[in-house]
Coordinates of C-alpha atoms in Angstrom, one line a residue:
Chain S
M1 CA -15.2 -114.0 -45.1
L2 CA -14.4 -116.9 -42.7
T3 CA -11.2 -115.0 -41.8
L4 CA -13.3 -112.4 -40.1
V5 CA -14.7 -114.9 -37.6
G6 CA -11.9 -113.8 -35.1
I7 CA -13.1 -110.2 -35.2
L8 CA -16.6 -111.4 -34.5
V9 CA -15.4 -113.3 -31.4
V10 CA -13.6 -110.2 -30.2
V11 CA -16.6 -107.9 -30.7
V12 CA -19.1 -110.2 -29.1
G13 CA -16.7 -111.2 -26.3
F14 CA -15.9 -107.7 -25.3
A15 CA -19.6 -106.6 -25.6
L16 CA -20.6 -109.4 -23.2
R17 CA -17.6 -108.4 -20.9
L18 CA -16.3 -112.0 -20.9
N19 CA -12.7 -112.4 -19.6
A20 CA -10.7 -110.4 -22.1
L21 CA -7.7 -112.8 -21.9
L22 CA -10.0 -115.8 -22.9
V23 CA -11.8 -113.8 -25.7
V24 CA -8.4 -112.8 -27.3
T25 CA -7.1 -116.3 -27.1
V26 CA -10.1 -117.9 -28.5
A27 CA -10.2 -115.3 -31.3
G28 CA -6.6 -115.9 -32.2
L29 CA -7.1 -119.7 -32.3
V30 CA -10.2 -119.5 -34.3
T31 CA -8.7 -117.0 -36.8
G32 CA -5.7 -119.4 -37.2
L33 CA -7.9 -122.4 -37.8
A34 CA -10.2 -120.5 -40.2
S35 CA -7.1 -119.6 -42.2
G36 CA -6.3 -123.3 -42.8
L37 CA -3.6 -123.8 -40.2
G38 CA -3.6 -127.1 -38.2
P39 CA -4.2 -127.0 -34.4
V40 CA -0.5 -127.6 -33.6
E41 CA 0.5 -124.9 -36.1
V42 CA -2.0 -122.4 -34.5
V43 CA -0.7 -123.0 -31.0
S44 CA 2.8 -122.6 -32.2
A45 CA 2.0 -119.4 -34.1
F46 CA 0.4 -118.0 -30.9
G47 CA 3.3 -119.1 -28.7
K48 CA 5.8 -117.6 -31.1
A49 CA 4.0 -114.2 -31.3
F50 CA 3.6 -114.2 -27.5
I51 CA 7.3 -114.8 -26.9
E52 CA 8.3 -112.2 -29.5
S53 CA 6.2 -109.5 -27.9
R54 CA 7.6 -110.0 -24.3
Y55 CA 9.2 -106.5 -24.6
V56 CA 5.9 -104.8 -23.8
A57 CA 6.0 -106.4 -20.4
I58 CA 9.3 -104.9 -19.3
V59 CA 7.5 -101.8 -17.9
W60 CA 6.2 -104.1 -15.1
M61 CA 9.7 -104.2 -13.7
V62 CA 8.9 -100.8 -12.1
L63 CA 6.3 -102.3 -9.8
P64 CA 8.7 -103.3 -6.9
V65 CA 10.1 -99.8 -6.7
I66 CA 6.7 -98.2 -6.9
G67 CA 5.3 -100.7 -4.3
L68 CA 8.3 -100.0 -2.0
L69 CA 7.8 -96.2 -2.3
E70 CA 4.0 -96.5 -1.7
R71 CA 4.6 -98.5 1.5
A72 CA 6.9 -95.6 2.6
G73 CA 4.0 -93.1 1.9
L74 CA 4.7 -91.8 -1.6
K75 CA 1.1 -91.3 -2.5
E76 CA 0.5 -89.5 0.9
R77 CA 3.4 -87.2 0.2
A78 CA 2.1 -86.4 -3.3
R79 CA -1.2 -85.3 -1.7
T80 CA 0.6 -83.3 1.0
V81 CA 2.6 -81.4 -1.6
I82 CA -0.6 -80.5 -3.5
A83 CA -2.3 -79.5 -0.4
G84 CA 0.4 -76.8 0.0
I85 CA -0.5 -75.1 -3.2
P86 CA -3.9 -73.4 -2.7
A87 CA -4.5 -72.7 -6.4
A88 CA -4.2 -76.4 -7.3
T89 CA -7.4 -78.0 -8.6
T90 CA -7.9 -81.4 -10.1
G91 CA -8.2 -79.9 -13.6
R92 CA -5.2 -77.7 -13.3
V93 CA -3.0 -80.6 -12.0
L94 CA -4.0 -82.6 -15.0
M95 CA -3.5 -79.7 -17.4
I96 CA 0.0 -79.2 -16.2
Y97 CA 0.8 -83.0 -16.6
F98 CA -0.8 -82.9 -20.0
A99 CA 1.5 -80.1 -21.2
I100 CA 4.6 -81.7 -19.7
R101 CA 3.7 -85.0 -21.3
Q102 CA 2.8 -83.7 -24.7
V103 CA 5.9 -81.4 -25.0
T104 CA 8.3 -84.1 -23.8
A105 CA 6.7 -86.7 -26.2
A106 CA 7.1 -84.1 -29.1
L107 CA 10.8 -84.1 -28.2
G108 CA 10.9 -87.9 -28.4
L109 CA 10.9 -88.4 -24.7
T110 CA 8.0 -90.8 -24.5
T111 CA 9.5 -92.7 -21.6
L112 CA 8.9 -89.8 -19.3
G113 CA 5.5 -90.9 -18.3
G114 CA 3.2 -93.9 -18.2
H115 CA 0.6 -95.3 -16.0
A116 CA 2.8 -97.5 -13.8
Q117 CA 5.6 -95.0 -13.4
M118 CA 3.9 -91.7 -13.2
V119 CA 0.1 -91.9 -13.0
R120 CA -0.4 -94.4 -10.2
P121 CA 2.1 -93.1 -7.8
L122 CA 2.2 -89.3 -8.6
V123 CA -0.4 -87.9 -11.0
A124 CA -3.6 -89.6 -9.7
P125 CA -2.8 -88.9 -5.9
M126 CA -2.1 -85.3 -6.8
A127 CA -5.3 -84.8 -8.8
E128 CA -7.3 -86.6 -6.0
G129 CA -5.4 -84.5 -3.3
A130 CA -6.4 -81.3 -5.1
A131 CA -10.0 -82.2 -4.9
E132 CA -9.8 -83.3 -1.3
N133 CA -8.0 -80.1 -0.5
R134 CA -10.8 -78.0 -1.8
F135 CA -13.9 -80.0 -0.8
G136 CA -12.9 -82.3 2.0
P137 CA -13.3 -86.2 1.8
I138 CA -14.6 -87.4 -1.6
A139 CA -16.8 -90.3 -2.5
D140 CA -15.3 -93.4 -4.1
K141 CA -17.3 -92.7 -7.3
T142 CA -15.7 -89.2 -7.6
R143 CA -12.3 -90.6 -6.7
N144 CA -12.6 -93.2 -9.5
R145 CA -13.7 -90.6 -11.9
I146 CA -10.6 -88.5 -11.2
R147 CA -8.3 -91.5 -11.5
A148 CA -9.9 -92.4 -14.9
H149 CA -9.2 -88.8 -16.1
S150 CA -5.6 -89.0 -14.8
A151 CA -5.0 -92.1 -17.0
A152 CA -6.8 -90.6 -20.0
V153 CA -4.5 -87.4 -19.8
D154 CA -1.4 -89.6 -20.1
N155 CA -2.8 -91.3 -23.1
V156 CA -4.1 -88.3 -25.0
A157 CA -1.1 -86.2 -24.4
V158 CA 1.5 -88.9 -25.5
F159 CA -0.5 -89.9 -28.6
F160 CA -0.9 -86.5 -30.0
G161 CA 2.6 -85.3 -29.0
E162 CA 4.9 -88.1 -30.2
D163 CA 4.1 -87.8 -33.9
I164 CA 5.8 -84.3 -33.9
F165 CA 9.1 -86.1 -33.2
I166 CA 10.6 -87.3 -36.5
A167 CA 12.1 -90.6 -35.3
I168 CA 9.1 -92.0 -33.6
G169 CA 7.8 -95.4 -34.6
S170 CA 4.7 -94.2 -36.4
I171 CA 6.6 -91.6 -38.6
L172 CA 9.1 -94.3 -39.6
L173 CA 6.2 -96.7 -40.3
I174 CA 4.6 -94.1 -42.6
K175 CA 7.8 -93.4 -44.4
G176 CA 8.6 -97.1 -44.8
F177 CA 5.2 -98.0 -46.1
L178 CA 5.1 -95.2 -48.6
E179 CA 8.6 -96.1 -49.8
Q180 CA 7.4 -99.7 -50.5
N181 CA 4.8 -98.0 -52.8
G182 CA 7.4 -95.9 -54.6
I183 CA 6.7 -92.6 -52.8
H184 CA 9.5 -90.8 -51.1
V185 CA 8.5 -88.4 -48.3
E186 CA 10.6 -86.4 -45.7
P187 CA 10.0 -87.4 -42.0
T188 CA 10.1 -83.7 -41.1
H189 CA 7.1 -83.0 -43.4
L190 CA 5.2 -85.7 -41.9
A191 CA 6.0 -84.5 -38.4
L192 CA 5.0 -81.0 -39.3
W193 CA 1.5 -82.2 -40.3
A194 CA 1.1 -83.7 -36.9
V195 CA 1.1 -80.2 -35.4
P196 CA -2.4 -79.1 -36.3
T197 CA -3.9 -82.2 -34.8
A198 CA -1.6 -81.9 -31.7
V199 CA -3.0 -78.3 -31.2
C200 CA -6.6 -79.5 -31.6
A201 CA -5.9 -82.3 -29.1
W202 CA -4.5 -79.8 -26.6
V203 CA -7.6 -77.4 -27.0
I204 CA -10.2 -80.2 -26.8
H205 CA -8.8 -82.1 -23.9
N206 CA -8.0 -79.0 -21.8
T207 CA -11.4 -77.7 -22.4
R208 CA -12.7 -80.9 -21.0
L209 CA -10.5 -80.6 -18.0
V210 CA -11.9 -77.1 -17.3
L211 CA -15.3 -78.7 -17.5
L212 CA -14.2 -81.4 -15.1
D213 CA -13.2 -78.8 -12.6
R214 CA -16.6 -77.1 -12.9
S215 CA -18.5 -80.4 -12.6
L216 CA -16.5 -81.4 -9.6
K217 CA -17.2 -78.0 -8.0
R218 CA -20.8 -78.3 -8.6
E219 CA -21.0 -81.8 -7.4
L220 CA -18.9 -81.5 -4.3
A221 CA -19.3 -78.0 -3.1
G222 CA -23.1 -78.7 -3.4
T223 CA -22.9 -81.8 -1.2
R224 CA -20.9 -80.3 1.6
A225 CA -22.4 -76.8 2.1
P226 CA -26.1 -77.5 2.9
A227 CA -25.7 -80.5 5.1
P228 CA -22.3 -81.0 6.6
E229 CA -23.4 -83.8 8.9
S230 CA -25.1 -85.8 6.2
T231 CA -23.6 -89.2 5.8
T232 CA -25.3 -90.0 2.5
E233 CA -23.4 -89.5 -0.8
D234 CA -26.4 -89.6 -3.0
A235 CA -25.6 -86.3 -4.7
A236 CA -22.4 -87.8 -6.1
Chain R
M1 CA 27.0 -107.3 -24.2
I2 CA 23.8 -106.5 -22.4
R3 CA 20.9 -107.8 -24.4
L4 CA 17.1 -107.8 -24.0
E5 CA 17.4 -111.4 -23.0
H6 CA 19.2 -110.4 -19.8
V7 CA 16.3 -108.1 -18.8
Y8 CA 13.9 -110.9 -19.5
V9 CA 15.8 -113.2 -17.1
L10 CA 15.5 -110.5 -14.5
M11 CA 11.8 -110.2 -15.1
G12 CA 11.5 -114.0 -14.9
L13 CA 13.3 -114.0 -11.5
L14 CA 11.0 -111.2 -10.2
L15 CA 7.9 -113.3 -11.3
I16 CA 9.3 -116.3 -9.6
G17 CA 9.4 -114.1 -6.4
V18 CA 5.8 -112.9 -7.0
S19 CA 4.7 -116.5 -7.5
Y20 CA 6.5 -117.7 -4.3
V21 CA 5.1 -114.9 -2.1
N22 CA 1.6 -115.8 -3.4
A23 CA 2.2 -119.5 -2.5
R24 CA 2.9 -118.5 1.1
D25 CA 0.0 -116.1 1.5
A26 CA -2.9 -117.9 3.1
S27 CA -5.0 -114.7 3.2
N28 CA -5.6 -115.0 -0.6
P29 CA -8.4 -117.7 -1.1
R30 CA -7.1 -118.3 -4.7
R31 CA -3.4 -118.3 -3.9
W32 CA -2.6 -121.4 -5.8
N33 CA -4.1 -119.9 -9.0
N34 CA -2.0 -116.9 -8.6
T35 CA 1.1 -119.0 -7.9
I36 CA 0.5 -121.0 -11.1
F37 CA -0.3 -118.0 -13.2
W38 CA 2.8 -116.0 -12.3
G39 CA 4.9 -119.1 -12.3
L40 CA 4.0 -119.9 -15.9
Y41 CA 4.5 -116.3 -16.9
A42 CA 8.0 -116.6 -15.3
V43 CA 8.7 -119.6 -17.5
T44 CA 8.1 -117.6 -20.6
F45 CA 10.7 -115.0 -19.6
L46 CA 13.3 -117.4 -18.2
V47 CA 13.4 -120.0 -21.0
G48 CA 10.9 -118.6 -23.6
S49 CA 13.7 -118.0 -26.2
R50 CA 14.8 -121.6 -26.0
L51 CA 11.3 -123.3 -25.8
P52 CA 9.8 -124.7 -29.0
H53 CA 7.0 -122.4 -30.1
F54 CA 4.4 -125.1 -29.5
A55 CA 5.4 -125.5 -25.9
S56 CA 5.3 -121.7 -25.4
G57 CA 1.8 -121.7 -26.9
C58 CA 0.7 -124.4 -24.4
V59 CA 2.2 -122.5 -21.4
V60 CA 0.3 -119.4 -22.6
I61 CA -3.0 -121.3 -22.9
G62 CA -2.4 -122.7 -19.5
M63 CA -2.1 -119.2 -18.1
V64 CA -5.3 -118.2 -19.9
L65 CA -7.3 -121.1 -18.4
V66 CA -6.0 -120.4 -14.9
A67 CA -6.9 -116.8 -15.1
S68 CA -10.3 -117.1 -16.9
I69 CA -11.8 -120.4 -15.6
G70 CA -9.8 -120.6 -12.3
K71 CA -9.7 -116.9 -11.6
L72 CA -7.1 -115.0 -9.8
G73 CA -7.4 -113.6 -6.2
Q74 CA -5.7 -111.0 -4.1
G75 CA -4.1 -111.3 -0.6
T76 CA -5.6 -109.0 2.1
R77 CA -2.5 -108.6 4.3
E78 CA -0.9 -105.1 3.9
A79 CA 2.7 -104.6 5.2
S80 CA 1.8 -101.0 6.2
T81 CA -1.2 -99.1 7.7
P82 CA -2.4 -95.7 6.6
A83 CA -1.1 -94.2 9.8
Q84 CA 2.4 -95.7 9.3
R85 CA 2.5 -94.4 5.7
E86 CA 1.4 -90.8 6.9
E87 CA 4.2 -90.9 9.5
S88 CA 6.8 -92.1 7.0
A89 CA 5.6 -89.6 4.4
A90 CA 6.1 -86.8 6.9
R91 CA 9.4 -88.0 8.0
L92 CA 10.9 -88.5 4.5
G93 CA 9.3 -85.5 2.9
N94 CA 10.1 -84.8 -0.8
R95 CA 13.1 -87.3 -0.7
L96 CA 10.4 -89.9 -1.4
F97 CA 10.2 -88.6 -5.0
I98 CA 13.9 -89.3 -5.7
P99 CA 13.7 -93.0 -6.5
A100 CA 10.4 -92.5 -8.5
L101 CA 12.0 -89.7 -10.6
T102 CA 15.2 -91.9 -10.9
I103 CA 13.3 -94.2 -13.3
P104 CA 12.6 -91.7 -16.1
A105 CA 15.9 -89.9 -15.5
V106 CA 18.0 -93.0 -15.8
T107 CA 15.9 -94.3 -18.8
L108 CA 16.6 -91.1 -20.6
L109 CA 20.2 -90.9 -19.7
G110 CA 20.7 -94.5 -20.8
T111 CA 18.9 -93.9 -24.1
F112 CA 21.2 -91.1 -25.0
T113 CA 24.5 -92.3 -23.6
L114 CA 24.6 -96.2 -23.7
K115 CA 24.9 -96.3 -27.5
Y116 CA 28.3 -94.8 -27.1
A117 CA 29.4 -97.2 -24.3
K118 CA 31.9 -99.8 -25.5
L119 CA 33.8 -102.5 -23.6
G120 CA 36.9 -103.8 -25.4
G121 CA 35.6 -102.5 -28.7
V122 CA 32.3 -104.2 -28.3
A123 CA 29.0 -102.3 -27.7
L124 CA 28.1 -102.6 -24.0
V125 CA 24.4 -102.6 -24.8
D126 CA 22.6 -104.1 -27.9
P127 CA 22.2 -101.0 -30.0
A128 CA 18.9 -102.1 -31.4
Q129 CA 17.2 -102.3 -27.9
I130 CA 18.7 -99.3 -26.1
T131 CA 15.4 -97.8 -24.8
L132 CA 14.0 -101.0 -23.5
I133 CA 17.3 -102.1 -21.8
S134 CA 17.6 -98.6 -20.3
L135 CA 14.1 -98.9 -18.8
G136 CA 15.1 -102.3 -17.4
L137 CA 18.4 -100.8 -15.9
A138 CA 16.6 -97.7 -14.7
T139 CA 14.2 -99.9 -12.6
V140 CA 17.3 -101.7 -11.1
V141 CA 19.0 -98.4 -10.3
A142 CA 15.8 -96.8 -8.7
L143 CA 15.4 -100.0 -6.6
I144 CA 18.9 -99.7 -5.3
V145 CA 18.4 -96.0 -4.5
G146 CA 15.1 -96.8 -2.8
M147 CA 16.6 -99.7 -0.7
V148 CA 19.5 -97.5 0.5
M149 CA 17.2 -94.7 1.3
L150 CA 14.4 -96.6 3.0
R151 CA 16.3 -99.5 4.4
P152 CA 13.2 -101.8 4.4
P153 CA 13.5 -105.6 4.9
L154 CA 15.3 -107.3 2.0
A155 CA 12.2 -109.1 0.8
A156 CA 10.0 -105.9 0.7
P157 CA 10.5 -105.1 -3.0
V158 CA 9.2 -108.5 -4.0
Q159 CA 6.4 -108.5 -1.5
E160 CA 5.3 -104.9 -2.5
G161 CA 5.8 -105.8 -6.2
R162 CA 3.6 -108.8 -5.6
R163 CA 0.9 -106.6 -4.1
L164 CA 0.9 -104.5 -7.4
F165 CA 1.2 -107.5 -9.7
D166 CA -1.9 -109.0 -8.1
A167 CA -3.7 -105.7 -8.3
V168 CA -3.1 -105.6 -12.0
G169 CA -3.8 -109.3 -12.4
W170 CA -4.2 -110.9 -15.7
A171 CA -4.4 -107.5 -17.4
A172 CA -0.6 -107.4 -17.2
V173 CA -0.5 -110.1 -19.8
L174 CA -3.2 -108.7 -22.1
P175 CA -1.1 -106.3 -24.2
Q176 CA 1.2 -109.2 -25.1
M177 CA -1.8 -111.5 -25.9
L178 CA -3.2 -108.8 -28.3
A179 CA 0.1 -108.5 -30.0
A180 CA 0.0 -112.3 -30.6
L181 CA -3.7 -111.9 -31.9
G182 CA -2.4 -109.2 -34.3
A183 CA 0.2 -111.6 -35.6
L184 CA -2.4 -114.3 -36.3
F185 CA -4.7 -111.7 -38.0
A186 CA -1.8 -110.8 -40.2
V187 CA -1.1 -114.5 -41.1
A188 CA -4.8 -115.0 -41.9
G189 CA -4.9 -111.9 -44.1
V190 CA -7.8 -110.2 -42.1
G191 CA -6.6 -106.7 -43.2
K192 CA -7.0 -107.5 -46.9
V193 CA -10.5 -108.8 -46.4
V194 CA -11.6 -105.6 -44.4
A195 CA -10.1 -103.3 -47.0
D196 CA -11.8 -105.2 -49.9
L197 CA -15.2 -104.8 -48.0
A198 CA -14.6 -101.2 -47.4
G199 CA -13.7 -100.5 -51.0
R200 CA -16.8 -102.4 -52.2
W201 CA -19.5 -101.1 -49.9
L202 CA -18.5 -97.6 -48.9
P203 CA -19.5 -94.4 -50.8
L204 CA -16.2 -93.1 -52.2
G205 CA -17.5 -91.1 -55.2
S206 CA -16.4 -87.5 -54.0
P207 CA -13.2 -86.2 -52.6
F208 CA -14.9 -85.4 -49.3
A209 CA -16.4 -88.9 -49.0
A210 CA -12.9 -90.5 -49.7
V211 CA -11.5 -88.4 -46.9
V212 CA -14.3 -89.3 -44.4
T213 CA -14.0 -93.0 -45.3
Y214 CA -10.3 -92.9 -44.8
T215 CA -10.2 -91.1 -41.4
V216 CA -13.3 -92.9 -39.9
G217 CA -12.0 -96.2 -41.5
M218 CA -8.6 -95.7 -39.8
A219 CA -10.3 -95.1 -36.4
L220 CA -12.7 -98.1 -36.8
F221 CA -10.1 -100.5 -38.1
T222 CA -7.7 -99.4 -35.3
M223 CA -10.4 -100.1 -32.8
I224 CA -10.8 -103.7 -34.1
M225 CA -7.0 -104.3 -34.3
G226 CA -6.2 -102.3 -31.1
N227 CA -3.3 -100.7 -32.9
A228 CA -3.0 -97.9 -35.5
F229 CA 0.1 -99.4 -36.9
A230 CA -1.8 -102.5 -38.0
A231 CA -4.6 -100.5 -39.6
F232 CA -2.4 -97.9 -41.5
P233 CA -1.0 -100.1 -44.3
V234 CA -4.3 -101.8 -44.9
M235 CA -6.4 -98.6 -45.0
T236 CA -3.9 -96.5 -46.9
A237 CA -3.2 -99.1 -49.5
G238 CA -7.0 -99.8 -49.9
I239 CA -8.5 -96.3 -49.8
A240 CA -6.1 -93.5 -49.5
L241 CA -3.5 -94.2 -52.2
P242 CA -5.9 -95.2 -55.0
L243 CA -8.6 -92.6 -54.2
I244 CA -7.4 -89.5 -52.3
M245 CA -4.0 -89.5 -53.9
T246 CA -4.4 -91.0 -57.4
R247 CA -7.9 -90.2 -58.4
F248 CA -8.5 -86.9 -56.6
G249 CA -4.8 -85.7 -56.6
G250 CA -4.5 -85.3 -52.9
D251 CA -1.2 -84.5 -51.1
V252 CA 0.3 -87.7 -49.8
V253 CA 2.1 -86.2 -46.8
V254 CA -1.0 -84.6 -45.3
M255 CA -2.9 -87.7 -46.1
A256 CA -0.6 -90.1 -44.4
A257 CA 0.2 -88.0 -41.4
V258 CA -3.3 -87.1 -40.5
G259 CA -4.6 -90.6 -41.5
M260 CA -2.2 -92.1 -38.8
L261 CA -3.5 -89.6 -36.2
S262 CA -7.1 -90.6 -37.0
G263 CA -6.1 -94.1 -36.2
F264 CA -4.8 -92.8 -32.8
C265 CA -8.3 -91.5 -32.1
G266 CA -9.5 -95.0 -32.6
T267 CA -6.9 -96.2 -30.1
L268 CA -8.5 -94.0 -27.4
M269 CA -11.8 -95.8 -27.7
T270 CA -11.0 -99.6 -27.7
P271 CA -10.4 -102.2 -25.1
M272 CA -8.2 -103.9 -27.7
A273 CA -5.5 -101.2 -27.0
A274 CA -5.2 -102.9 -23.6
N275 CA -1.9 -101.4 -22.5
F276 CA -3.4 -97.9 -22.8
N277 CA -7.0 -98.5 -21.8
I278 CA -7.3 -101.6 -19.7
V279 CA -4.1 -101.8 -17.8
P280 CA -4.5 -98.4 -16.2
V281 CA -8.0 -99.5 -15.0
A282 CA -6.3 -102.4 -13.2
L283 CA -3.4 -100.2 -12.0
L284 CA -5.7 -97.6 -10.5
E285 CA -8.0 -100.2 -9.0
L286 CA -11.2 -98.9 -10.9
P287 CA -14.3 -101.1 -10.6
D288 CA -15.5 -100.3 -14.2
E289 CA -13.3 -102.1 -16.8
Y290 CA -14.1 -99.4 -19.4
A291 CA -13.7 -96.4 -17.1
V292 CA -10.8 -94.9 -18.9
I293 CA -12.3 -95.5 -22.4
R294 CA -15.5 -93.7 -21.3
V295 CA -13.5 -90.6 -20.3
Q296 CA -11.6 -90.8 -23.7
V297 CA -14.5 -91.3 -26.0
P298 CA -15.5 -87.6 -26.2
T299 CA -12.0 -86.5 -27.0
G300 CA -11.6 -89.3 -29.4
L301 CA -14.7 -88.4 -31.4
L302 CA -14.1 -84.6 -31.4
L303 CA -10.5 -85.2 -32.5
L304 CA -11.6 -87.5 -35.2
A305 CA -13.9 -84.8 -36.5
A306 CA -11.0 -82.3 -36.3
N307 CA -8.7 -84.6 -38.2
T308 CA -11.3 -85.1 -40.9
I309 CA -11.7 -81.4 -41.3
I310 CA -7.9 -80.8 -41.3
M311 CA -7.4 -83.4 -43.9
Y312 CA -10.2 -82.2 -46.1
L313 CA -9.0 -78.5 -45.9
F314 CA -5.4 -79.2 -46.6
V315 CA -5.0 -82.4 -48.6
Y316 CA -6.4 -81.1 -51.9
R317 CA -4.8 -77.6 -51.9
H318 CA -1.4 -77.3 -53.5

């Protein structure tokens, strides 16, 4: 039972909204100590694991390019492009990105997206631009809500698209694990059984995007029409 | 041969630049904390493979202390004004998208072609790391395209990169830290204890109860571990194989495939999956740390219910 003390640290730490980096480090050190490692061994194990997972940080190498393009007006341009399409709404922009992201992930092209490469420079400005285009300037609260939805679309679409591709990590993990237990399965069959969930994910999340459009319309059209000179954002 | 190590060196040099720009920015009240934080992070990339593990651990703990107790700040100087950006966007038009789209295009091209590239009979790129190396190369190519097109001052990429690194802040390191935590959980055998508890306390007497326990268990344990890959072996060995498959005769393919996807529902709902749920909050400069999770919870819960129904309908019929 003492081994679970790390989980307790994590749950309490996140619930109290303490600095996540500190919470995770303390949880790791405590777990190591609880399992009987000495202090030096625990720090070594932590250092080793950190060094071995440096590959997750390679995505940050896109930041200089993205920063450079932002300085040259990339976000502004993304908004202008959307302003030229009268039918564009926040929900529709996100539905199109959802479809592209899910289909490309199903083909194994999971690198064709991501929060740093696509969402911050392109998808979020387009989704915000579509709302501004329809309703005029939007309050920060609404802007943040649209941004959070933009990030969520990237996650949901890739999670429930990638498993249709037979060579993705999770399918290989399932196959490897079952083989260790003496069960042979075909990756194509596993991938096939990812399809029903993928369809459900598409239906559920796209429905929510339709509802997002409606809610934005209610919220923003309502504030602008009756009192155009009003400076308060209380209805938002 | 190009290895991941070369990409790490490049990343380390970039971080040195970020650290240096921070040191010279008096508009950031906590500039020395930022300088130390990114400087230490640079060390893990430049010499991490050669450092003793204990020294790496100390460097990492140093970073955590600077970020949590010292706190990081952000400079207020911007190299461009909104008006300048509007003007530049109007002048450059859709050409601005070219470098941005170069990143996925080159990554893709590299992933498919670099495995065939040979130089004097030796593979040009480490075949085990093609995708990651392609991503690293793609950022370099995109940067060159951007520099040629925009002709900014030479230091601009580092300065602008610094602006974004500081916007993301310590969240940039969190995914790696969580991977390290996962490794320590594995060493300590946390998974086994959880599976034992689940087996002992949960109602598993009927085929339906076994399915619900497995799908919900996958989601919950994924939320704790931050990663469905860590939860899958534990939950499947503890609940799914002995009960759904052996006792109730369920189909192993449906069980495993939908079980993993139930774990993904958990990934949508936990701050432990930092690279998906916390990093975008920082990247998009949202004030609420859990903003993305809040948006994802309804989809996560509905989809978990859908997975449970899919598994129950199909796992026992054949």
